[in-house]
Amino acid sequence: MGEEEVKLVGAWFSPYVHRVAWVLKLKGIRYEYVKEKINNKSSLLLDCNPVYKKIPVLVHHGKPIVESLFIIEFNDETWKHNPILSTHPYDRAMARFWALYIDQMLLESSKKVLYVEGEELKKEIKQVSEAMEVLEGMLKGKKFFGGEKIGFLDITFGWIAIWLGAIEEVAGFQLYDPRKYPLLHNWKNRFRELDEIKDSLFPKEKLVRFFQKYRHASTKATKCDNIAII
Ligand SMILES: N[C@@H](CCC(=O)N[C@@H](CS)C(=O)NCC(=O)O)C(=O)O
């Protein structure tokens, strides 16, 4: 494989950026990591993602690709070794369906838990536990969502390894009871222990401090108000 020009524009706290970094690592692709400041966005980010102005952005030979799930697919099609998605059309369609489900139901609701209250909070908590239930069921008889090996859904859901625990700590209550979801719990431990994953993880406390700062800033109606940090 020749030397390719690959850049990843991201920030340490973003679960979406980590997804892309995990795939690049699993495929052994060398890339330049460009750190982005989300409250003072660079012209590189604004040029590359003028529609959403969000990270991650992957720049491949000068061409930007945005949205983490699309970037993962792009990577899988560009570098075919260590495949992330199945080659079977049905399995691919199902993996895409569940990946969107994870983002829309679980990740979105888990994020909202940090800043909503009352009835809205109850609704988000209920949504998280319903999604957990579904995912627990999907792991029956499997090591990973992808089967024996880590795949698209493992990567998509991998943020639970640190982010969910930090959200719980900042919110002050438990969203995920390991006794209720033993298969998910074992999956999470297996995922965290993979060589390609464990090197990229950081202490949960770092994220807790970051969320606390963000929460404080957004209640003071600063610039952070309109920024989805996670
Ligand atoms: N659906 C997007 C979500 C990306 C996202 O929300 N990124 C956050 C950081 S974790 C961001 O860039 N926020 C900046 C903003 O909202 O202005 C993806 O999968 O890539």
mmCIF file of C-alpha atoms and ligand atoms in Angstrom:
data_model
loop_
_atom_site.group_PDB
_atom_site.id
_atom_site.type_symbol
_atom_site.label_atom_id
_atom_site.label_comp_id
_atom_site.label_asym_id
_atom_site.label_seq_id
_atom_site.Cartn_x
_atom_site.Cartn_y
_atom_site.Cartn_z
ATOM 1 C CA MET A 1 0.000 0.000 0.000
ATOM 2 C CA GLY A 2 1.478 3.350 -1.022
ATOM 3 C CA GLU A 3 1.715 6.324 1.301
ATOM 4 C CA GLU A 4 -1.671 8.035 1.323
ATOM 5 C CA GLU A 5 -2.573 11.455 2.554
ATOM 6 C CA VAL A 6 -5.049 10.977 5.397
ATOM 7 C CA LYS A 7 -6.006 13.571 8.005
ATOM 8 C CA LEU A 8 -8.467 13.254 10.851
ATOM 9 C CA VAL A 9 -9.857 16.502 12.227
ATOM 10 C CA GLY A 10 -11.099 15.872 15.750
ATOM 11 C CA ALA A 11 -10.996 16.451 19.483
ATOM 12 C CA TRP A 12 -10.218 14.051 22.338
ATOM 13 C CA PHE A 13 -13.677 14.226 23.964
ATOM 14 C CA SER A 14 -15.705 13.288 20.883
ATOM 15 C CA PRO A 15 -17.079 9.715 20.753
ATOM 16 C CA TYR A 16 -17.685 10.195 17.011
ATOM 17 C CA VAL A 17 -14.030 11.032 16.418
ATOM 18 C CA HIS A 18 -12.920 7.994 18.409
ATOM 19 C CA ARG A 19 -15.042 5.744 16.201
ATOM 20 C CA VAL A 20 -13.133 6.880 13.160
ATOM 21 C CA ALA A 21 -9.766 6.649 14.927
ATOM 22 C CA TRP A 22 -10.586 3.079 16.043
ATOM 23 C CA VAL A 23 -11.308 2.010 12.471
ATOM 24 C CA LEU A 24 -8.089 3.594 11.176
ATOM 25 C CA LYS A 25 -6.197 1.804 13.920
ATOM 26 C CA LEU A 26 -7.880 -1.551 13.187
ATOM 27 C CA LYS A 27 -6.870 -1.164 9.575
ATOM 28 C CA GLY A 28 -3.381 0.069 10.391
ATOM 29 C CA ILE A 29 -3.758 3.302 8.412
ATOM 30 C CA ARG A 30 -1.308 6.089 9.225
ATOM 31 C CA TYR A 31 -2.824 9.528 9.414
ATOM 32 C CA GLU A 32 -2.238 13.039 10.645
ATOM 33 C CA TYR A 33 -4.396 14.016 13.594
ATOM 34 C CA VAL A 34 -5.509 17.668 13.461
ATOM 35 C CA LYS A 35 -6.831 18.943 16.797
ATOM 36 C CA GLU A 36 -9.937 21.085 16.544
ATOM 37 C CA LYS A 37 -11.176 23.700 19.028
ATOM 38 C CA ILE A 38 -14.925 23.334 19.003
ATOM 39 C CA ASN A 39 -15.618 26.771 20.543
ATOM 40 C CA ASN A 40 -13.279 28.463 18.089
ATOM 41 C CA LYS A 41 -13.633 26.482 14.884
ATOM 42 C CA SER A 42 -10.773 26.463 12.404
ATOM 43 C CA SER A 43 -11.135 27.483 8.786
ATOM 44 C CA LEU A 44 -10.136 23.918 7.908
ATOM 45 C CA LEU A 45 -13.238 22.570 9.699
ATOM 46 C CA LEU A 46 -15.536 25.254 8.304
ATOM 47 C CA ASP A 47 -14.264 24.620 4.772
ATOM 48 C CA CYS A 48 -14.471 20.841 5.110
ATOM 49 C CA ASN A 49 -17.864 20.641 6.822
ATOM 50 C CA PRO A 50 -19.703 23.850 5.907
ATOM 51 C CA VAL A 51 -23.107 22.211 6.409
ATOM 52 C CA TYR A 52 -22.841 20.906 9.985
ATOM 53 C CA LYS A 53 -19.484 22.409 11.078
ATOM 54 C CA LYS A 54 -18.889 19.306 13.192
ATOM 55 C CA ILE A 55 -16.089 16.882 13.864
ATOM 56 C CA PRO A 56 -14.985 14.328 12.820
ATOM 57 C CA VAL A 57 -13.831 15.145 9.330
ATOM 58 C CA LEU A 58 -11.626 12.749 7.411
ATOM 59 C CA VAL A 59 -9.579 14.321 4.644
ATOM 60 C CA HIS A 60 -8.395 11.803 2.070
ATOM 61 C CA HIS A 61 -6.095 13.215 -0.612
ATOM 62 C CA GLY A 62 -7.598 16.665 0.021
ATOM 63 C CA LYS A 63 -11.220 15.471 -0.159
ATOM 64 C CA PRO A 64 -13.283 15.845 3.025
ATOM 65 C CA ILE A 65 -15.729 13.197 4.240
ATOM 66 C CA VAL A 66 -18.046 13.980 7.158
ATOM 67 C CA GLU A 67 -20.396 12.140 9.529
ATOM 68 C CA SER A 68 -18.712 9.378 11.502
ATOM 69 C CA LEU A 69 -20.833 6.483 10.204
ATOM 70 C CA PHE A 70 -20.207 7.500 6.585
ATOM 71 C CA ILE A 71 -16.504 7.929 7.274
ATOM 72 C CA ILE A 72 -16.350 4.396 8.703
ATOM 73 C CA GLU A 73 -17.980 3.039 5.555
ATOM 74 C CA PHE A 74 -15.638 5.084 3.378
ATOM 75 C CA ASN A 75 -12.661 3.650 5.266
ATOM 76 C CA ASP A 76 -13.995 0.122 4.933
ATOM 77 C CA GLU A 77 -14.414 0.497 1.188
ATOM 78 C CA THR A 78 -11.088 2.249 0.674
ATOM 79 C CA TRP A 79 -8.984 -0.161 2.749
ATOM 80 C CA LYS A 80 -10.584 -3.562 2.380
ATOM 81 C CA HIS A 81 -8.401 -5.532 4.791
ATOM 82 C CA ASN A 82 -9.729 -6.161 8.335
ATOM 83 C CA PRO A 83 -13.322 -5.542 7.204
ATOM 84 C CA ILE A 84 -15.696 -3.709 9.530
ATOM 85 C CA LEU A 85 -18.923 -4.404 7.637
ATOM 86 C CA SER A 86 -20.121 -7.748 6.331
ATOM 87 C CA THR A 87 -20.002 -8.257 2.561
ATOM 88 C CA HIS A 88 -23.567 -9.578 2.620
ATOM 89 C CA PRO A 89 -26.116 -6.898 1.549
ATOM 90 C CA TYR A 90 -28.698 -7.956 4.132
ATOM 91 C CA ASP A 91 -26.217 -7.896 7.011
ATOM 92 C CA ARG A 92 -24.899 -4.532 5.828
ATOM 93 C CA ALA A 93 -28.409 -3.065 5.722
ATOM 94 C CA MET A 94 -29.172 -4.372 9.222
ATOM 95 C CA ALA A 95 -25.890 -3.051 10.635
ATOM 96 C CA ARG A 96 -26.705 0.406 9.208
ATOM 97 C CA PHE A 97 -30.189 0.252 10.692
ATOM 98 C CA TRP A 98 -28.888 -0.561 14.193
ATOM 99 C CA ALA A 99 -26.073 1.965 13.978
ATOM 100 C CA LEU A 100 -28.615 4.730 13.311
ATOM 101 C CA TYR A 101 -30.787 3.376 16.090
ATOM 102 C CA ILE A 102 -27.850 3.584 18.508
ATOM 103 C CA ASP A 103 -27.134 7.169 17.482
ATOM 104 C CA GLN A 104 -30.710 8.391 17.463
ATOM 105 C CA MET A 105 -32.059 6.569 20.497
ATOM 106 C CA LEU A 106 -29.175 5.830 22.791
ATOM 107 C CA LEU A 107 -26.453 8.384 22.151
ATOM 108 C CA GLU A 108 -28.812 11.349 21.729
ATOM 109 C CA SER A 109 -30.812 10.480 24.852
ATOM 110 C CA SER A 110 -27.697 9.819 26.930
ATOM 111 C CA LYS A 111 -26.365 13.263 25.965
ATOM 112 C CA LYS A 112 -29.625 15.007 26.806
ATOM 113 C CA VAL A 113 -29.584 13.524 30.298
ATOM 114 C CA LEU A 114 -26.858 16.076 31.066
ATOM 115 C CA TYR A 115 -29.043 19.100 30.510
ATOM 116 C CA VAL A 116 -32.791 18.307 30.642
ATOM 117 C CA GLU A 117 -35.008 18.081 33.725
ATOM 118 C CA GLY A 118 -38.385 16.837 34.968
ATOM 119 C CA GLU A 119 -40.620 14.978 32.525
ATOM 120 C CA GLU A 120 -38.147 15.405 29.704
ATOM 121 C CA LEU A 121 -35.441 13.758 31.772
ATOM 122 C CA LYS A 122 -37.737 10.838 32.617
ATOM 123 C CA LYS A 123 -38.476 10.369 28.916
ATOM 124 C CA GLU A 124 -34.775 10.276 28.001
ATOM 125 C CA ILE A 125 -33.960 7.814 30.797
ATOM 126 C CA LYS A 126 -36.763 5.532 29.619
ATOM 127 C CA GLN A 127 -35.468 5.722 26.057
ATOM 128 C CA VAL A 128 -31.950 4.779 27.176
ATOM 129 C CA SER A 129 -33.162 1.739 29.106
ATOM 130 C CA GLU A 130 -35.355 0.562 26.208
ATOM 131 C CA ALA A 131 -32.400 0.797 23.847
ATOM 132 C CA MET A 132 -30.150 -1.056 26.320
ATOM 133 C CA GLU A 133 -32.728 -3.831 26.500
ATOM 134 C CA VAL A 134 -32.708 -4.182 22.714
ATOM 135 C CA LEU A 135 -28.913 -4.248 22.544
ATOM 136 C CA GLU A 136 -28.688 -6.791 25.363
ATOM 137 C CA GLY A 137 -30.965 -9.065 23.298
ATOM 138 C CA MET A 138 -28.766 -8.645 20.222
ATOM 139 C CA LEU A 139 -25.725 -9.973 22.072
ATOM 140 C CA LYS A 140 -27.250 -13.360 22.923
ATOM 141 C CA GLY A 141 -24.765 -16.093 21.998
ATOM 142 C CA LYS A 142 -22.266 -13.571 20.629
ATOM 143 C CA LYS A 143 -18.915 -12.240 21.704
ATOM 144 C CA PHE A 144 -19.250 -9.018 19.746
ATOM 145 C CA PHE A 145 -22.170 -7.455 17.885
ATOM 146 C CA GLY A 146 -20.269 -8.469 14.785
ATOM 147 C CA GLY A 147 -20.001 -12.109 15.972
ATOM 148 C CA GLU A 148 -16.544 -13.424 16.828
ATOM 149 C CA LYS A 149 -14.792 -10.214 15.803
ATOM 150 C CA ILE A 150 -15.322 -6.510 16.370
ATOM 151 C CA GLY A 151 -17.423 -4.911 13.595
ATOM 152 C CA PHE A 152 -19.497 -1.864 12.622
ATOM 153 C CA LEU A 153 -21.871 -1.975 15.608
ATOM 154 C CA ASP A 154 -19.118 -2.555 18.126
ATOM 155 C CA ILE A 155 -17.363 0.541 16.802
ATOM 156 C CA THR A 156 -20.606 2.543 16.761
ATOM 157 C CA PHE A 157 -21.498 1.573 20.311
ATOM 158 C CA GLY A 158 -17.941 1.691 21.672
ATOM 159 C CA TRP A 159 -18.487 5.086 23.335
ATOM 160 C CA ILE A 160 -20.291 3.294 26.163
ATOM 161 C CA ALA A 161 -16.823 2.188 27.322
ATOM 162 C CA ILE A 162 -16.113 5.601 28.900
ATOM 163 C CA TRP A 163 -18.675 8.204 27.895
ATOM 164 C CA LEU A 164 -21.713 6.602 29.487
ATOM 165 C CA GLY A 165 -19.998 6.225 32.872
ATOM 166 C CA ALA A 166 -18.902 9.875 32.784
ATOM 167 C CA ILE A 167 -22.432 11.014 31.896
ATOM 168 C CA GLU A 168 -23.795 9.004 34.832
ATOM 169 C CA GLU A 169 -21.284 10.518 37.197
ATOM 170 C CA VAL A 170 -22.047 14.086 36.155
ATOM 171 C CA ALA A 171 -25.822 13.495 36.077
ATOM 172 C CA GLY A 172 -25.626 11.876 39.533
ATOM 173 C CA PHE A 173 -27.568 8.687 38.780
ATOM 174 C CA GLN A 174 -27.138 5.317 37.097
ATOM 175 C CA LEU A 175 -28.303 4.854 33.517
ATOM 176 C CA TYR A 176 -26.840 1.450 33.057
ATOM 177 C CA ASP A 177 -27.041 -1.304 35.647
ATOM 178 C CA PRO A 178 -24.477 -4.043 34.830
ATOM 179 C CA ARG A 179 -26.629 -6.625 36.681
ATOM 180 C CA LYS A 180 -29.560 -5.896 34.390
ATOM 181 C CA TYR A 181 -27.452 -6.053 31.231
ATOM 182 C CA PRO A 182 -24.813 -8.749 31.872
ATOM 183 C CA LEU A 183 -24.156 -9.429 28.183
ATOM 184 C CA LEU A 184 -23.593 -5.739 27.481
ATOM 185 C CA HIS A 185 -21.401 -5.505 30.544
ATOM 186 C CA ASN A 186 -19.185 -8.396 29.408
ATOM 187 C CA TRP A 187 -19.121 -7.002 25.879
ATOM 188 C CA LYS A 188 -18.001 -3.606 27.210
ATOM 189 C CA ASN A 189 -15.109 -5.197 29.116
ATOM 190 C CA ARG A 190 -14.072 -7.250 26.089
ATOM 191 C CA PHE A 191 -14.212 -4.198 23.849
ATOM 192 C CA ARG A 192 -12.115 -2.088 26.230
ATOM 193 C CA GLU A 193 -9.470 -4.790 26.426
ATOM 194 C CA LEU A 194 -8.824 -5.021 22.684
ATOM 195 C CA ASP A 195 -5.311 -3.803 21.854
ATOM 196 C CA GLU A 196 -6.599 -1.419 19.200
ATOM 197 C CA ILE A 197 -9.036 0.159 21.646
ATOM 198 C CA LYS A 198 -7.326 0.243 25.025
ATOM 199 C CA ASP A 199 -4.479 2.507 23.918
ATOM 200 C CA SER A 200 -6.938 5.161 22.764
ATOM 201 C CA LEU A 201 -8.967 5.329 25.977
ATOM 202 C CA PHE A 202 -8.426 8.015 28.586
ATOM 203 C CA PRO A 203 -9.383 8.229 32.278
ATOM 204 C CA LYS A 204 -13.098 8.710 32.849
ATOM 205 C CA GLU A 205 -12.299 11.509 35.320
ATOM 206 C CA LYS A 206 -10.938 13.655 32.487
ATOM 207 C CA LEU A 207 -14.301 13.471 30.730
ATOM 208 C CA VAL A 208 -16.198 14.041 33.985
ATOM 209 C CA ARG A 209 -14.277 17.310 34.558
ATOM 210 C CA PHE A 210 -14.906 18.342 30.965
ATOM 211 C CA PHE A 211 -18.676 17.695 31.178
ATOM 212 C CA GLN A 212 -18.918 19.520 34.493
ATOM 213 C CA LYS A 213 -17.217 22.548 32.977
ATOM 214 C CA TYR A 214 -19.472 22.417 29.929
ATOM 215 C CA ARG A 215 -22.618 22.053 32.007
ATOM 216 C CA HIS A 216 -21.638 24.999 34.151
ATOM 217 C CA ALA A 217 -20.813 27.094 31.087
ATOM 218 C CA SER A 218 -24.073 26.314 29.320
ATOM 219 C CA THR A 219 -26.190 27.258 32.346
ATOM 220 C CA LYS A 220 -24.398 30.608 32.256
ATOM 221 C CA ALA A 221 -25.552 31.034 28.638
ATOM 222 C CA THR A 222 -22.114 31.330 27.126
ATOM 223 C CA LYS A 223 -21.056 30.442 23.618
ATOM 224 C CA CYS A 224 -21.205 26.734 24.525
ATOM 225 C CA ASP A 225 -24.986 26.995 24.513
ATOM 226 C CA ASN A 226 -25.316 26.286 20.847
ATOM 227 C CA ILE A 227 -22.579 23.730 20.597
ATOM 228 C CA ALA A 228 -23.176 20.012 20.826
ATOM 229 C CA ILE A 229 -19.946 19.035 22.560
ATOM 230 C CA ILE A 230 -20.693 15.343 22.617
HETATM 231 N N1 LIG B 1 -23.647 12.869 13.508
HETATM 232 C C1 LIG B 1 -22.314 13.392 13.655
HETATM 233 C C2 LIG B 1 -22.178 14.020 15.035
HETATM 234 C C3 LIG B 1 -20.840 14.746 15.228
HETATM 235 C C4 LIG B 1 -20.870 15.696 16.440
HETATM 236 O O1 LIG B 1 -21.919 15.948 17.049
HETATM 237 N N2 LIG B 1 -19.695 16.247 16.760
HETATM 238 C C5 LIG B 1 -19.606 17.229 17.832
HETATM 239 C C6 LIG B 1 -18.428 16.925 18.741
HETATM 240 S S1 LIG B 1 -18.650 15.422 19.583
HETATM 241 C C7 LIG B 1 -19.324 18.600 17.213
HETATM 242 O O2 LIG B 1 -18.541 18.720 16.314
HETATM 243 N N3 LIG B 1 -19.979 19.641 17.728
HETATM 244 C C8 LIG B 1 -19.790 20.985 17.266
HETATM 245 C C9 LIG B 1 -21.062 21.737 17.091
HETATM 246 O O3 LIG B 1 -22.145 21.222 17.384
HETATM 247 O O4 LIG B 1 -20.988 22.894 16.676
HETATM 248 C C10 LIG B 1 -21.298 12.270 13.396
HETATM 249 O O5 LIG B 1 -21.669 11.092 13.534
HETATM 250 O O6 LIG B 1 -20.177 12.574 12.976
#
